[in-house]
Amino acid sequence: MKIETLPLAGLAKIIPARLGDRRGYFSEVFKDGWFRENVADVTFVQENESLSATVGTVRGLHFQVDPFAQGKLVRCIAGRIFDVAVDIRVGSPTYGKWYGAELSMENGAQLWIPAGFAHGFATLVPDCIISYKVTESYNAASDRGLLWNDPAIGIVWPLSLDNAVLSDKDRVQPKLVELPLSFIY
């Protein structure tokens, strides 16, 4: 596995090796000891999967606060998405900054997003399946969000999202300036 350090402290892009031949490929997509030694010493307690059928579906930006703050290891197992993390750790030198990467079945890349970041993605093709491991279980009382198109953050989505497919919840999330204190760097 290769690891790429990213411009926002704590984030990491992981690219598992693939061994291929005329039949296809084999890849170790997660190894606990390697992850703990090279990325973060965490325990994953749950794995989630979502299907987004329509191009331009936006999910996020989501996070959970303590005591159920989640780290996420995200990969796209079908389709292509633009995956985004926003630093919401007050006092961080990169507070309010974002990082985005294309994740797809073809590139096999994964994004590690530690607690203290809001996470979301937009689908670039139909029928995207996203699988992600989390370090804490879902907890409705700790569930929070950040507006996906907040101009103060300025995420540059790689497709027009004038008609983004959104949940009702994601349409009304707060802007960064309205976000209650959630994480301290």
GROMACS .gro file of C-alpha atoms in nm:
model
  185
    1MET     CA    1   0.000   0.000   0.000
    2LYS     CA    2   0.113   0.352  -0.073
    3ILE     CA    3   0.024   0.647   0.145
    4GLU     CA    4   0.005   1.007   0.034
    5THR     CA    5   0.026   1.281   0.294
    6LEU     CA    6  -0.222   1.557   0.219
    7PRO     CA    7  -0.218   1.934   0.280
    8LEU     CA    8  -0.462   1.916   0.573
    9ALA     CA    9  -0.296   1.763   0.881
   10GLY     CA   10  -0.440   1.423   0.963
   11LEU     CA   11  -0.585   1.340   0.621
   12ALA     CA   12  -0.424   1.063   0.419
   13LYS     CA   13  -0.483   0.913   0.076
   14ILE     CA   14  -0.417   0.540   0.061
   15ILE     CA   15  -0.361   0.352  -0.263
   16PRO     CA   16  -0.361  -0.027  -0.219
   17ALA     CA   17  -0.143  -0.230  -0.456
   18ARG     CA   18  -0.320  -0.441  -0.715
   19LEU     CA   19  -0.188  -0.765  -0.859
   20GLY     CA   20  -0.353  -0.824  -1.193
   21ASP     CA   21  -0.364  -1.057  -1.488
   22ARG     CA   22  -0.612  -1.144  -1.764
   23ARG     CA   23  -0.871  -1.246  -1.501
   24GLY     CA   24  -0.871  -0.913  -1.320
   25TYR     CA   25  -0.688  -0.816  -1.001
   26PHE     CA   26  -0.639  -0.895  -0.632
   27SER     CA   27  -0.586  -0.622  -0.373
   28GLU     CA   28  -0.549  -0.606   0.003
   29VAL     CA   29  -0.762  -0.299   0.071
   30PHE     CA   30  -0.715  -0.288   0.448
   31LYS     CA   31  -0.461  -0.428   0.694
   32ASP     CA   32  -0.515  -0.332   1.057
   33GLY     CA   33  -0.149  -0.340   1.165
   34TRP     CA   34  -0.031  -0.145   0.860
   35PHE     CA   35  -0.304   0.116   0.908
   36ARG     CA   36  -0.226   0.160   1.278
   37GLU     CA   37   0.148   0.193   1.209
   38ASN     CA   38   0.130   0.421   0.904
   39VAL     CA   39  -0.194   0.621   0.926
   40ALA     CA   40  -0.375   0.623   1.262
   41ASP     CA   41  -0.389   0.400   1.567
   42VAL     CA   42  -0.766   0.356   1.567
   43THR     CA   43  -1.020   0.078   1.587
   44PHE     CA   44  -1.296   0.054   1.329
   45VAL     CA   45  -1.629  -0.049   1.483
   46GLN     CA   46  -1.864  -0.040   1.186
   47GLU     CA   47  -1.861  -0.047   0.806
   48ASN     CA   48  -2.127   0.139   0.608
   49GLU     CA   49  -2.229   0.129   0.244
   50SER     CA   50  -2.441   0.367   0.040
   51LEU     CA   51  -2.573   0.368  -0.316
   52SER     CA   52  -2.632   0.697  -0.495
   53ALA     CA   53  -2.815   0.631  -0.821
   54THR     CA   54  -2.810   0.976  -0.983
   55VAL     CA   55  -2.519   1.184  -1.115
   56GLY     CA   56  -2.488   1.501  -0.907
   57THR     CA   57  -2.604   1.344  -0.582
   58VAL     CA   58  -2.437   1.523  -0.290
   59ARG     CA   59  -2.419   1.360   0.052
   60GLY     CA   60  -2.277   1.577   0.326
   61LEU     CA   61  -2.103   1.751   0.466
   62HIS     CA   62  -2.145   1.532   0.776
   63PHE     CA   63  -1.967   1.467   1.106
   64GLN     CA   64  -2.037   1.353   1.460
   65VAL     CA   65  -1.929   1.531   1.780
   66ASP     CA   66  -1.783   1.374   2.093
   67PRO     CA   67  -1.828   1.133   2.250
   68PHE     CA   68  -1.921   0.974   1.915
   69ALA     CA   69  -1.682   1.165   1.686
   70GLN     CA   70  -1.594   0.944   1.389
   71GLY     CA   71  -1.288   0.887   1.181
   72LYS     CA   72  -1.378   0.749   0.836
   73LEU     CA   73  -1.189   0.540   0.582
   74VAL     CA   74  -1.378   0.596   0.256
   75ARG     CA   75  -1.359   0.408  -0.074
   76CYS     CA   76  -1.577   0.391  -0.383
   77ILE     CA   77  -1.642   0.032  -0.489
   78ALA     CA   78  -1.857   0.115  -0.795
   79GLY     CA   79  -1.870   0.436  -0.999
   80ARG     CA   80  -1.673   0.757  -0.937
   81ILE     CA   81  -1.715   1.021  -0.668
   82PHE     CA   82  -1.549   1.345  -0.568
   83ASP     CA   83  -1.485   1.296  -0.197
   84VAL     CA   84  -1.431   1.601   0.026
   85ALA     CA   85  -1.307   1.669   0.378
   86VAL     CA   86  -1.330   2.011   0.548
   87ASP     CA   87  -1.118   2.095   0.853
   88ILE     CA   88  -1.353   2.214   1.130
   89ARG     CA   89  -1.099   2.200   1.415
   90VAL     CA   90  -1.099   2.546   1.574
   91GLY     CA   91  -0.738   2.665   1.608
   92SER     CA   92  -0.610   2.450   1.324
   93PRO     CA   93  -0.389   2.635   1.072
   94THR     CA   94  -0.613   2.487   0.801
   95TYR     CA   95  -0.949   2.558   0.970
   96GLY     CA   96  -1.220   2.598   0.704
   97LYS     CA   97  -0.996   2.459   0.428
   98TRP     CA   98  -1.099   2.163   0.219
   99TYR     CA   99  -0.940   1.878   0.030
  100GLY     CA  100  -1.105   1.675  -0.244
  101ALA     CA  101  -1.006   1.361  -0.433
  102GLU     CA  102  -1.165   1.143  -0.695
  103LEU     CA  103  -1.231   0.794  -0.562
  104SER     CA  104  -1.335   0.515  -0.796
  105MET     CA  105  -1.330   0.141  -0.837
  106GLU     CA  106  -1.074   0.195  -1.113
  107ASN     CA  107  -0.821   0.392  -0.908
  108GLY     CA  108  -0.882   0.201  -0.583
  109ALA     CA  109  -0.784   0.506  -0.376
  110GLN     CA  110  -0.915   0.553  -0.023
  111LEU     CA  111  -0.939   0.865   0.188
  112TRP     CA  112  -0.874   0.864   0.565
  113ILE     CA  113  -1.071   1.141   0.733
  114PRO     CA  114  -1.009   1.170   1.108
  115ALA     CA  115  -1.250   1.315   1.362
  116GLY     CA  116  -1.251   1.695   1.337
  117PHE     CA  117  -1.339   1.705   0.968
  118ALA     CA  118  -1.674   1.731   0.793
  119HIS     CA  119  -1.709   1.479   0.510
  120GLY     CA  120  -1.915   1.462   0.195
  121PHE     CA  121  -1.909   1.361  -0.168
  122ALA     CA  122  -2.070   1.420  -0.506
  123THR     CA  123  -2.136   1.146  -0.758
  124LEU     CA  124  -1.972   1.187  -1.097
  125VAL     CA  125  -2.146   0.893  -1.270
  126PRO     CA  126  -2.465   0.696  -1.202
  127ASP     CA  127  -2.490   0.413  -0.951
  128CYS     CA  128  -2.203   0.491  -0.714
  129ILE     CA  129  -2.147   0.258  -0.421
  130ILE     CA  130  -1.942   0.396  -0.135
  131SER     CA  131  -1.807   0.181   0.147
  132TYR     CA  132  -1.657   0.334   0.457
  133LYS     CA  133  -1.527   0.212   0.788
  134VAL     CA  134  -1.592   0.429   1.095
  135THR     CA  135  -1.430   0.451   1.437
  136GLU     CA  136  -1.758   0.511   1.623
  137SER     CA  137  -2.113   0.392   1.567
  138TYR     CA  138  -2.379   0.627   1.437
  139ASN     CA  139  -2.540   0.835   1.710
  140ALA     CA  140  -2.833   1.058   1.614
  141ALA     CA  141  -2.778   1.299   1.906
  142SER     CA  142  -2.415   1.355   1.794
  143ASP     CA  143  -2.493   1.386   1.422
  144ARG     CA  144  -2.407   1.727   1.272
  145GLY     CA  145  -2.353   1.886   0.935
  146LEU     CA  146  -2.207   2.175   0.741
  147LEU     CA  147  -2.355   2.334   0.428
  148TRP     CA  148  -2.205   2.159   0.123
  149ASN     CA  149  -2.188   2.476  -0.089
  150ASP     CA  150  -2.089   2.737   0.172
  151PRO     CA  151  -1.912   3.011  -0.030
  152ALA     CA  152  -1.677   3.080   0.263
  153ILE     CA  153  -1.534   2.729   0.223
  154GLY     CA  154  -1.541   2.745  -0.157
  155ILE     CA  155  -1.532   2.378  -0.250
  156VAL     CA  156  -1.468   2.348  -0.623
  157TRP     CA  157  -1.691   2.058  -0.721
  158PRO     CA  158  -1.584   1.904  -1.056
  159LEU     CA  159  -1.932   1.915  -1.207
  160SER     CA  160  -2.223   2.154  -1.220
  161LEU     CA  161  -2.438   2.109  -0.911
  162ASP     CA  162  -2.707   2.363  -0.996
  163ASN     CA  163  -2.957   2.078  -0.966
  164ALA     CA  164  -2.780   1.877  -0.698
  165VAL     CA  165  -2.974   1.583  -0.558
  166LEU     CA  166  -2.978   1.646  -0.182
  167SER     CA  167  -3.156   1.522   0.128
  168ASP     CA  168  -3.382   1.771   0.303
  169LYS     CA  169  -3.135   1.768   0.594
  170ASP     CA  170  -2.837   1.858   0.373
  171ARG     CA  171  -3.021   2.154   0.216
  172VAL     CA  172  -3.039   2.338   0.550
  173GLN     CA  173  -2.708   2.265   0.723
  174PRO     CA  174  -2.533   2.565   0.883
  175LYS     CA  175  -2.255   2.760   0.718
  176LEU     CA  176  -1.907   2.747   0.872
  177VAL     CA  177  -1.954   3.087   1.040
  178GLU     CA  178  -2.274   2.954   1.206
  179LEU     CA  179  -2.124   2.622   1.316
  180PRO     CA  180  -2.116   2.574   1.694
  181LEU     CA  181  -1.777   2.487   1.842
  182SER     CA  182  -1.736   2.116   1.770
  183PHE     CA  183  -1.361   2.038   1.772
  184ILE     CA  184  -1.050   2.211   1.906
  185TYR     CA  185  -0.715   2.156   1.736
   0.00000   0.00000   0.00000
